CSV table of C-alpha atoms and ligand atoms in Angstrom, one decimal:
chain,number,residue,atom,x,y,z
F,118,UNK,CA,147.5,31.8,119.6
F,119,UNK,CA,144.4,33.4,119.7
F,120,UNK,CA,144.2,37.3,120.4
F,121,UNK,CA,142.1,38.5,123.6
F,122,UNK,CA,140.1,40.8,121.9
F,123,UNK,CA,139.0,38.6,119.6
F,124,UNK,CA,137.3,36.1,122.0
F,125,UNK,CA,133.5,36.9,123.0
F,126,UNK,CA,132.9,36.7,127.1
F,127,UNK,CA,130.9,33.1,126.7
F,128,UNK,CA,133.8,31.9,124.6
F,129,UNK,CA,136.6,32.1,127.1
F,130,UNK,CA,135.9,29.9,129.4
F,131,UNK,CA,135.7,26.8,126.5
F,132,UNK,CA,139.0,28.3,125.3
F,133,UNK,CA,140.8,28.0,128.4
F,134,UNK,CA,139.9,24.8,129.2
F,135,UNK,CA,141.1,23.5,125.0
F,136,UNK,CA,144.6,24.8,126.2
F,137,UNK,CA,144.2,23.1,129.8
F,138,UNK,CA,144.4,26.3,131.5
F,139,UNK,CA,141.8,27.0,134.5
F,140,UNK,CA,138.9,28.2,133.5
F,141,UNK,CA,137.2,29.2,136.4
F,142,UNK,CA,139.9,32.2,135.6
F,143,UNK,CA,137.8,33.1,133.3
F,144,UNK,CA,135.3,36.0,134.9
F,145,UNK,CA,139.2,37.4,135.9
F,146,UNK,CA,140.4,37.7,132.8
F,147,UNK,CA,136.8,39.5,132.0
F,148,UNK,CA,137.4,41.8,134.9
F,149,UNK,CA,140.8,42.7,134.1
F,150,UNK,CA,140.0,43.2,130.2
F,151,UNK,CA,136.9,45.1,130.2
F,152,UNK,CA,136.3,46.8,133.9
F,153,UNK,CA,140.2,47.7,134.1
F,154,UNK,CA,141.2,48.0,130.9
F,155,UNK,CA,144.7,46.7,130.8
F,156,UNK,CA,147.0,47.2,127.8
F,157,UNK,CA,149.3,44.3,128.7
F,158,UNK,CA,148.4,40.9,130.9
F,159,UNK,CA,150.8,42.3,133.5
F,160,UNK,CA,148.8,44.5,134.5
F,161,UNK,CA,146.0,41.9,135.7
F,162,UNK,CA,147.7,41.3,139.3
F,163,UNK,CA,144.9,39.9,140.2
F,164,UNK,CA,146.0,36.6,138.5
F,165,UNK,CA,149.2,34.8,139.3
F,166,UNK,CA,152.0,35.6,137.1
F,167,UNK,CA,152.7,31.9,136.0
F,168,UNK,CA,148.9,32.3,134.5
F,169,UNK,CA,149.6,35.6,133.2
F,170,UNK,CA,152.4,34.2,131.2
F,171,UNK,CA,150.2,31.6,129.4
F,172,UNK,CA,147.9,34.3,128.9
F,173,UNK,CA,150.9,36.4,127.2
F,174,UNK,CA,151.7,33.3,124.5
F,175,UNK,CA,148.3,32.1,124.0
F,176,UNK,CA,146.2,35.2,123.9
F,177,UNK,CA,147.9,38.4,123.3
F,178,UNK,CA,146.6,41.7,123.5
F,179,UNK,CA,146.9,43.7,120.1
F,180,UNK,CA,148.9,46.5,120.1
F,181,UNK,CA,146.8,50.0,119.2
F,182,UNK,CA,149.1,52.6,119.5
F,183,UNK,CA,148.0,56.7,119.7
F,184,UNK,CA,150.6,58.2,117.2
F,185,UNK,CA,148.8,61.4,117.1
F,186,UNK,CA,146.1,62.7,118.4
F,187,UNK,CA,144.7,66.2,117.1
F,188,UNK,CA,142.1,68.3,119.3
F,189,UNK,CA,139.7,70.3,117.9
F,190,UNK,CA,138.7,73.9,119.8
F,191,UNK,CA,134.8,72.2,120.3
F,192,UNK,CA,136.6,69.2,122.3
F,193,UNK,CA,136.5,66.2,119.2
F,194,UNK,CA,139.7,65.0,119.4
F,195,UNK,CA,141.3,62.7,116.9
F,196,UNK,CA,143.4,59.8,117.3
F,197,UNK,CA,145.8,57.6,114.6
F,198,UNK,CA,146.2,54.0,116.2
F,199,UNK,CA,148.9,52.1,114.8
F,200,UNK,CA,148.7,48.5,114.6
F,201,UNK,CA,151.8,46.0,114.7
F,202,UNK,CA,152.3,45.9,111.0
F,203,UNK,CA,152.7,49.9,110.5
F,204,UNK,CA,149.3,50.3,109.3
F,205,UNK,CA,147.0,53.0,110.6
F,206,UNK,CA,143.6,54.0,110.8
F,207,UNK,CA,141.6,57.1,112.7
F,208,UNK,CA,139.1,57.3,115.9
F,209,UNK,CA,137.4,60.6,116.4
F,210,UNK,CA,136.1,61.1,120.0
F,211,UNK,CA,133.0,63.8,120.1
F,212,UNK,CA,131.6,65.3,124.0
F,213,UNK,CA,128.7,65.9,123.7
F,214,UNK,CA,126.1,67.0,126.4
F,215,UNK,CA,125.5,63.9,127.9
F,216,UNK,CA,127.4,61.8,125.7
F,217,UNK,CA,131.1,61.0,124.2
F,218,UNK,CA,130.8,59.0,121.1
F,219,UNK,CA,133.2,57.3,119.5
F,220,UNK,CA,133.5,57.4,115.9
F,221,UNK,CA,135.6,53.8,114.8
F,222,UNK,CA,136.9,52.5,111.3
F,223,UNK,CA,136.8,49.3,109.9
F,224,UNK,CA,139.0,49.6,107.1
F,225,UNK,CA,142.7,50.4,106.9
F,226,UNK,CA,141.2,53.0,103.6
F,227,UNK,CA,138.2,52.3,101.8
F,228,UNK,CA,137.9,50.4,98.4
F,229,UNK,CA,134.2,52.2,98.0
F,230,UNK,CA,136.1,55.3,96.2
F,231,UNK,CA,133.4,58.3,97.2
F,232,UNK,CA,134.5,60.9,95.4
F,233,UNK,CA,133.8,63.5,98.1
F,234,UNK,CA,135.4,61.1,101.2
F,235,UNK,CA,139.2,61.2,102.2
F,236,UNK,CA,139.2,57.9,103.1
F,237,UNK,CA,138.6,56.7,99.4
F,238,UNK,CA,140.8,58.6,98.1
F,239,UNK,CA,143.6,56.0,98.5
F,240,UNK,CA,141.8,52.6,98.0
F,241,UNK,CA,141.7,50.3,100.6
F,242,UNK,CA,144.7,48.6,102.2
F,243,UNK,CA,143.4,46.0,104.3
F,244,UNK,CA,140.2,45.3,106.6
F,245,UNK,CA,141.1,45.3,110.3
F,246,UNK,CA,140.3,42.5,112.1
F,247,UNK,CA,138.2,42.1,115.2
F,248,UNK,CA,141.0,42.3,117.8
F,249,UNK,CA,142.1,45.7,115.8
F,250,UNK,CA,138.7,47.1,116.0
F,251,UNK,CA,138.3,46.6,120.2
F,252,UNK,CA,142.1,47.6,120.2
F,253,UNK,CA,140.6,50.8,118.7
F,254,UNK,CA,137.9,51.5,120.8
F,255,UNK,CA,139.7,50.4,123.8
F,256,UNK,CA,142.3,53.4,122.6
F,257,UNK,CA,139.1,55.8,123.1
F,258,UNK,CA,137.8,54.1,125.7
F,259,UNK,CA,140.8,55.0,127.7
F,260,UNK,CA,140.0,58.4,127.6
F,261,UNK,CA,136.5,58.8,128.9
F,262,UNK,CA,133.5,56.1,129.2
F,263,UNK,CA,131.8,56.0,125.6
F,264,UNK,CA,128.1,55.9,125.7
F,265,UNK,CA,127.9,55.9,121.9
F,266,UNK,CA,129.9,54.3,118.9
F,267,UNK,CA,129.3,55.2,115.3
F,268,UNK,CA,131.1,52.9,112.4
F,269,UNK,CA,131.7,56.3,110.4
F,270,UNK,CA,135.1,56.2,110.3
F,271,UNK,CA,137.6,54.9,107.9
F,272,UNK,CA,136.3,51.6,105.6
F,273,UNK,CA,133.2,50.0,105.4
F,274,UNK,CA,131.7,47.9,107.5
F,275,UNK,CA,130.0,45.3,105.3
F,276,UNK,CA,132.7,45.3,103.0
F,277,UNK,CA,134.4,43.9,106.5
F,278,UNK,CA,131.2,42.3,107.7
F,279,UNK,CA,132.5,39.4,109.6
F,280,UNK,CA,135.2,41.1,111.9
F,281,UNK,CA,133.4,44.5,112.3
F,282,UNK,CA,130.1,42.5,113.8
F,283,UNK,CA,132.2,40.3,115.5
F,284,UNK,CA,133.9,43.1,116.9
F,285,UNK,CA,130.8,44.9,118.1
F,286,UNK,CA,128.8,41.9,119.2
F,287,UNK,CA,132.0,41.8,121.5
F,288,UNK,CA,131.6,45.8,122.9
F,289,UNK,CA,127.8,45.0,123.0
F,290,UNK,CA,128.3,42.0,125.5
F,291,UNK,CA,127.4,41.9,129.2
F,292,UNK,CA,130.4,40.7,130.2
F,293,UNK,CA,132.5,42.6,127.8
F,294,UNK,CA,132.3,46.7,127.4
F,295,UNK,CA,128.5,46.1,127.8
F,296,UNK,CA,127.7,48.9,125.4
F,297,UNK,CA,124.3,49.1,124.3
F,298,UNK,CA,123.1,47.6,120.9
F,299,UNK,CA,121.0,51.1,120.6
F,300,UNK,CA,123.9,53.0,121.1
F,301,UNK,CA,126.2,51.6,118.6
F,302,UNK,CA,125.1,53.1,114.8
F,303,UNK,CA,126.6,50.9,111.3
F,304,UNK,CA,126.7,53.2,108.8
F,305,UNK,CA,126.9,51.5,105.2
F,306,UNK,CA,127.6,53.1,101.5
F,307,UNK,CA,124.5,50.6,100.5
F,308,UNK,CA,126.2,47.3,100.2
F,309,UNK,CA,123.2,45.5,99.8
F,310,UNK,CA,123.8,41.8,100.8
F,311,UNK,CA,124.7,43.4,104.0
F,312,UNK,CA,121.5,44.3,105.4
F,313,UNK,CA,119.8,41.0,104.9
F,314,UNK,CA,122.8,39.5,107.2
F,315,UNK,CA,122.7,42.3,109.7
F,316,UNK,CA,118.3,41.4,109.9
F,317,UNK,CA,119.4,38.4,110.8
F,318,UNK,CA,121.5,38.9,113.8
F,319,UNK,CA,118.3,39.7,115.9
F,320,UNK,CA,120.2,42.6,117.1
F,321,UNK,CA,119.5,45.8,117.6
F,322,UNK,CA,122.5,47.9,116.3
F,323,UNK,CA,121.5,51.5,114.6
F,324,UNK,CA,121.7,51.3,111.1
F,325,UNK,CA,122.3,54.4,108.7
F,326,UNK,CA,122.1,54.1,104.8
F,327,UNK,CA,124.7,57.1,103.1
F,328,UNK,CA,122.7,57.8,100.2
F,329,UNK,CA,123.7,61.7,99.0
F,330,UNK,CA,122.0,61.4,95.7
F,331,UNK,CA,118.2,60.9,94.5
F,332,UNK,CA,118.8,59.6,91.5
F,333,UNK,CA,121.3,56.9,90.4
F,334,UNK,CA,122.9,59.5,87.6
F,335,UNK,CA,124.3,61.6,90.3
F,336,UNK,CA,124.5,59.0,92.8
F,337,UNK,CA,126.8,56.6,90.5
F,338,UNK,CA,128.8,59.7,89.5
F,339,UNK,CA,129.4,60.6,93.5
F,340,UNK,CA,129.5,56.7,94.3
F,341,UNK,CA,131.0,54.2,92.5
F,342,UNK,CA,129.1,51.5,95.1
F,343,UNK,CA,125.8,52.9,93.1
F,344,UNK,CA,126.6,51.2,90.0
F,345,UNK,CA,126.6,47.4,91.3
F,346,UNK,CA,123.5,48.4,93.7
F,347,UNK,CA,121.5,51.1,92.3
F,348,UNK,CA,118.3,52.7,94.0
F,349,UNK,CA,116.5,49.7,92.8
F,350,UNK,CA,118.1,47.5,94.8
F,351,UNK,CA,119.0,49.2,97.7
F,352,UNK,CA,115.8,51.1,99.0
F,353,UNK,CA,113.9,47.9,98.5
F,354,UNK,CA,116.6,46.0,100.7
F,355,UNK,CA,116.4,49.0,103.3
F,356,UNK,CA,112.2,48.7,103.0
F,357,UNK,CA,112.8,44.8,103.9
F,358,UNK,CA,115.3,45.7,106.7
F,359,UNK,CA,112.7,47.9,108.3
F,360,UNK,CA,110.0,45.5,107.6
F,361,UNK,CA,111.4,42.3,109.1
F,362,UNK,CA,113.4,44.4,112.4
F,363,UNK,CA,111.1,47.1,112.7
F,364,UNK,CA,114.1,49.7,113.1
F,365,UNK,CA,114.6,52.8,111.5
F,366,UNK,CA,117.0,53.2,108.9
F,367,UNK,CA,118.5,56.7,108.6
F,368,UNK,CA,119.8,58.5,105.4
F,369,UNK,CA,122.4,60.5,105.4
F,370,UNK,CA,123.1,62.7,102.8
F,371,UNK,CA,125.9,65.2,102.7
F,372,UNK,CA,124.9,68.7,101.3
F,373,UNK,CA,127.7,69.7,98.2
F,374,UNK,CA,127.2,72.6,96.9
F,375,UNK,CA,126.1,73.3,93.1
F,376,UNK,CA,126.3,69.4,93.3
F,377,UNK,CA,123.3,67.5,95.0
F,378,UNK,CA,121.8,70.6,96.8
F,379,UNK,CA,118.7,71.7,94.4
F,380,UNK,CA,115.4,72.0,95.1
F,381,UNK,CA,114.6,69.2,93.0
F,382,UNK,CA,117.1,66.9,94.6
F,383,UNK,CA,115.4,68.0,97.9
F,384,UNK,CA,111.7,67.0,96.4
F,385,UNK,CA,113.5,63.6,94.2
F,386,UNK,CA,114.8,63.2,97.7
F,387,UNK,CA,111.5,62.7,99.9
F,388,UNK,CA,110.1,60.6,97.3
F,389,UNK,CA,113.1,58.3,97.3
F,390,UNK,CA,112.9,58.1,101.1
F,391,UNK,CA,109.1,57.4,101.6
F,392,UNK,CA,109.5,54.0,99.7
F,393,UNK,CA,111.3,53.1,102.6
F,394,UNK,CA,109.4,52.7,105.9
F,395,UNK,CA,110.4,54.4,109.0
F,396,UNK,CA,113.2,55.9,107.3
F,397,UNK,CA,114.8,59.7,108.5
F,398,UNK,CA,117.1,61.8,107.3
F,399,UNK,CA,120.2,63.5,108.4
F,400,UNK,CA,121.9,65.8,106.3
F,401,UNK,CA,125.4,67.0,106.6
F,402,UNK,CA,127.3,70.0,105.4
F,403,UNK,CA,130.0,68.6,103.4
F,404,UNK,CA,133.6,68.7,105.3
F,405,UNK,CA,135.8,70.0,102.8
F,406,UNK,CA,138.3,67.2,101.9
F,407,UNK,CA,141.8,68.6,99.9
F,408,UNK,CA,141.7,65.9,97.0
F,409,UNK,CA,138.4,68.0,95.7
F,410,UNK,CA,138.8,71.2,95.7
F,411,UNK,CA,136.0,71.5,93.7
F,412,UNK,CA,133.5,70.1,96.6
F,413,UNK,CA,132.1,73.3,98.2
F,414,UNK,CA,130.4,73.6,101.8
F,415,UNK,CA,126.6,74.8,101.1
F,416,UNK,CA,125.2,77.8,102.6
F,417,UNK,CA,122.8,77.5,105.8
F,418,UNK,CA,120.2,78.7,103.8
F,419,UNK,CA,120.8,75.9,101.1
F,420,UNK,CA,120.3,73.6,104.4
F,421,UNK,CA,117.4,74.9,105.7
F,422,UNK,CA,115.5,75.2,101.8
F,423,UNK,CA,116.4,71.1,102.0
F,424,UNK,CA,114.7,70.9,105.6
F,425,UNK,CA,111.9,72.8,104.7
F,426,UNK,CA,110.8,70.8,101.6
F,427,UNK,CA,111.7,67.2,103.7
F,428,UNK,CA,109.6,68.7,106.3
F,429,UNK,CA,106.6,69.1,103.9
F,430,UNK,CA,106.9,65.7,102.6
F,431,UNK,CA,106.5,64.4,106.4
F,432,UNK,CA,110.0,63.1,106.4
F,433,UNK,CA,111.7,63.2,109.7
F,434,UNK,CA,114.8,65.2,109.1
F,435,UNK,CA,117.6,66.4,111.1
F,436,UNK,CA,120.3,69.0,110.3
F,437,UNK,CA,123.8,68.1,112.0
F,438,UNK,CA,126.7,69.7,112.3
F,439,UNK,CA,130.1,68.9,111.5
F,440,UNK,CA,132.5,68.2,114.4
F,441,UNK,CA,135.9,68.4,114.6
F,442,UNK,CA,136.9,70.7,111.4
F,443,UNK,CA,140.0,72.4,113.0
F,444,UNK,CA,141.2,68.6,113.9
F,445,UNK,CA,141.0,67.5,110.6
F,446,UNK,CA,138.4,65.3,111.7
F,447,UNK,CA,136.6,65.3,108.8
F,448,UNK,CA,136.5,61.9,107.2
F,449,UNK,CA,140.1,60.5,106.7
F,450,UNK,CA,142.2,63.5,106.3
F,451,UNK,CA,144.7,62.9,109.2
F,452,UNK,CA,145.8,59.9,108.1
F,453,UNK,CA,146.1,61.2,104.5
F,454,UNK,CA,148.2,63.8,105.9
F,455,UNK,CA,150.1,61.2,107.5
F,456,UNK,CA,150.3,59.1,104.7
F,457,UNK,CA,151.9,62.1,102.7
F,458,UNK,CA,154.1,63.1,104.7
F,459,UNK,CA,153.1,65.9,105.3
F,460,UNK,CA,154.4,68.0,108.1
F,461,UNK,CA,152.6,69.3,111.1
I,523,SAH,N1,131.5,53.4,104.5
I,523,SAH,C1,130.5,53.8,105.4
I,523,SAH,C2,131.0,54.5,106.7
I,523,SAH,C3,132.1,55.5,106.6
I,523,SAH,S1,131.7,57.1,106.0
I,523,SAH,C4,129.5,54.7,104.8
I,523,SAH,O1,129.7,55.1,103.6
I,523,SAH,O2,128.5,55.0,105.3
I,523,SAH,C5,130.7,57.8,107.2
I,523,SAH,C6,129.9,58.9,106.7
I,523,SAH,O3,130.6,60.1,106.4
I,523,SAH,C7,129.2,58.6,105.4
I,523,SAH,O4,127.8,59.0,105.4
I,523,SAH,C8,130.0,59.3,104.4
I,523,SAH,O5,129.3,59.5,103.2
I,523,SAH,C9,130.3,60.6,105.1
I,523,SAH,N2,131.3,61.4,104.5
I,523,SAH,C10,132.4,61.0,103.9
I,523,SAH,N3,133.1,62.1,103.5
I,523,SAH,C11,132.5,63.2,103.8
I,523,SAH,C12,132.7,64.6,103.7
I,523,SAH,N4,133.8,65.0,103.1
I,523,SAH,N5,131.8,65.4,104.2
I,523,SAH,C13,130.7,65.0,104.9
I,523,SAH,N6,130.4,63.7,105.1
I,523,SAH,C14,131.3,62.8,104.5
């Protein structure tokens, strides 16, 4: 038994033929998986139902189930998915002009313990595995086409590295979801073996670095992750990424007020950046999360003072918004609500 989603396009037709089931099937079974999007194997009529029923034993489709989806008043909407052994994680889905992206997790929690993310705030309970992950996006999918996917949800992904780039290289393919390499963003806490392994690929997924300090004393005090790979280690391993692929690498560092969002961390900031080429910035208003009261949104003009002094340093900056705030799609929170049992 070998679940669907976990088999790339080119694999299927060797995997059929190791269970002595017709491969010429095989561009079929693509069609049905990743043109119609079936949720069970009955659904692919266009195969006859003694085939579907091998199909059913030998390659099941995982079960993602919505349990709750929240919308937020700008159109992000929320899901929890399910998975067979009661474990959930969240997908936020964010229109945009011209786009719908689809923000996925990796992780059932996070074992990276931020202390401003909702997500660490319970550890980690498992990694998902690549079948979960499509099962996920397929869960979006269903909703609209996504022209972008950003692994910024629950978990990380090189803490997960195997199934989450299995997983991708699987949305990615021709023959599968055929969504674009450029169009799907890893985002990492700074793992640092991970970004040797991801130049290696040869493929040209996004990557963004969360960084949110300049200077390992904050930065090990915000996250935990800084202490086994401090700045030492991980700009140079983000200067060698960009070196050998060639591809940016953008920071992203979350605005907290009275916390990281001084001048000087602004000026540390572009010096910290411009060891790294071709690296930009985005910075985020923090998204309040309940376990830290203490974690303040900044002011605009807090924002804009931080622009300004990247801008002098020649470091390409962008200010984004926060999405989704009335749908408690800020980083983790629905499934902590969940998780608490706390009524809607
Ligand atoms: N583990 C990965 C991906 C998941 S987090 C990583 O750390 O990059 C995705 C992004 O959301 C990260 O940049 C993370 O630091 C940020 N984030 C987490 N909690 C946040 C909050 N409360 N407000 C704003 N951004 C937050």
């Amino acid at each position: 038994m070998k679940p669907a989603w976990s088999i790339l396009p080119e694999e299927w037709k060797g995997i059929l033929s190791e269970k002595g089931l017709r491969s010429f099937r095989a561009d079929q079974i693509l069609h049905s998986l990743y043109r119609d999007y079936i949720t069970n194997w009955d659904q692919a009529t266009t195969l006859p139902k003694d085939f579907r029923e091998a199909l059913k034993t030998e390659f099941p489709l995982t079960s993602a189930e919505t349990l709750d989806v929240s919308e937020s008043s700008d159109g992000t909407k929320k899901l929890l998915i399910g998975f067979a052994d009661g474990n959930s994680v969240e997908t936020v889905l964010i229109p945009a002009t011209g786009r719908f992206t689809q923000c996925i997790s990796t992780q059932v929690g996070c074992g990276m313990g931020c202390a401003f993310c909702a997500s660490g705030a319970q550890g980690v309970v498992r990694s998902l595995t690549a079948d979960e992950i499509v099962a996920e996006y397929m869960a979006g999918r269903r909703l609209g086409e996504i022209t972008n996917i950003v692994v910024m949800g629950m978990g990380e992904p090189f803490a997960n590295y195997d199934e989450t780039m299995r997983a991708l290289k699987l949305i990615n393919a021709g023959k599968g979801p055929n969504l674009g390499a450029r169009h799907i963003t890893i985002s990492t806490c700074g793992v640092v073996p991970g970004f040797e392994r991801l130049a290696s690929e040869g493929i040209q997924f996004e990557l963004s670095v969360s960084l949110h300090a300049p200077n390992d004393e904050l930065r090990s005090q915000l996250m935990p992750v800084n202490r086994r790979w401090p700045l030492d280690e991980l700009l140079p391993a983000c200067a060698a990424y960009t070196n050998r692929t060639k591809r940016v690498i953008t920071f992203e560092y979350t605005v907290i007020k009275d916390v990281n969002d001084s001048r000087e961390c602004a000026e540390e900031l572009a010096r910290q950046v411009r060891r790294v080429p071709m690296a930009k910035v985005n910075l985020i208003p923090l998204s309040p999360v309940s376990h830290r009261p203490d974690f303040k949104t900044p002011d605009d003009s807090t924002m804009l003072m931080f622009l300004d002094v990247l801008m002098k340093h020649h470091v390409q900056t962008m200010l984004r918004r926060s999405r989704g705030k009335d749908a408690d799609a800020a980083c983790g929170q629905l499934r902590l609500r969940h998780v608490n049992g706390v009524a809607r």
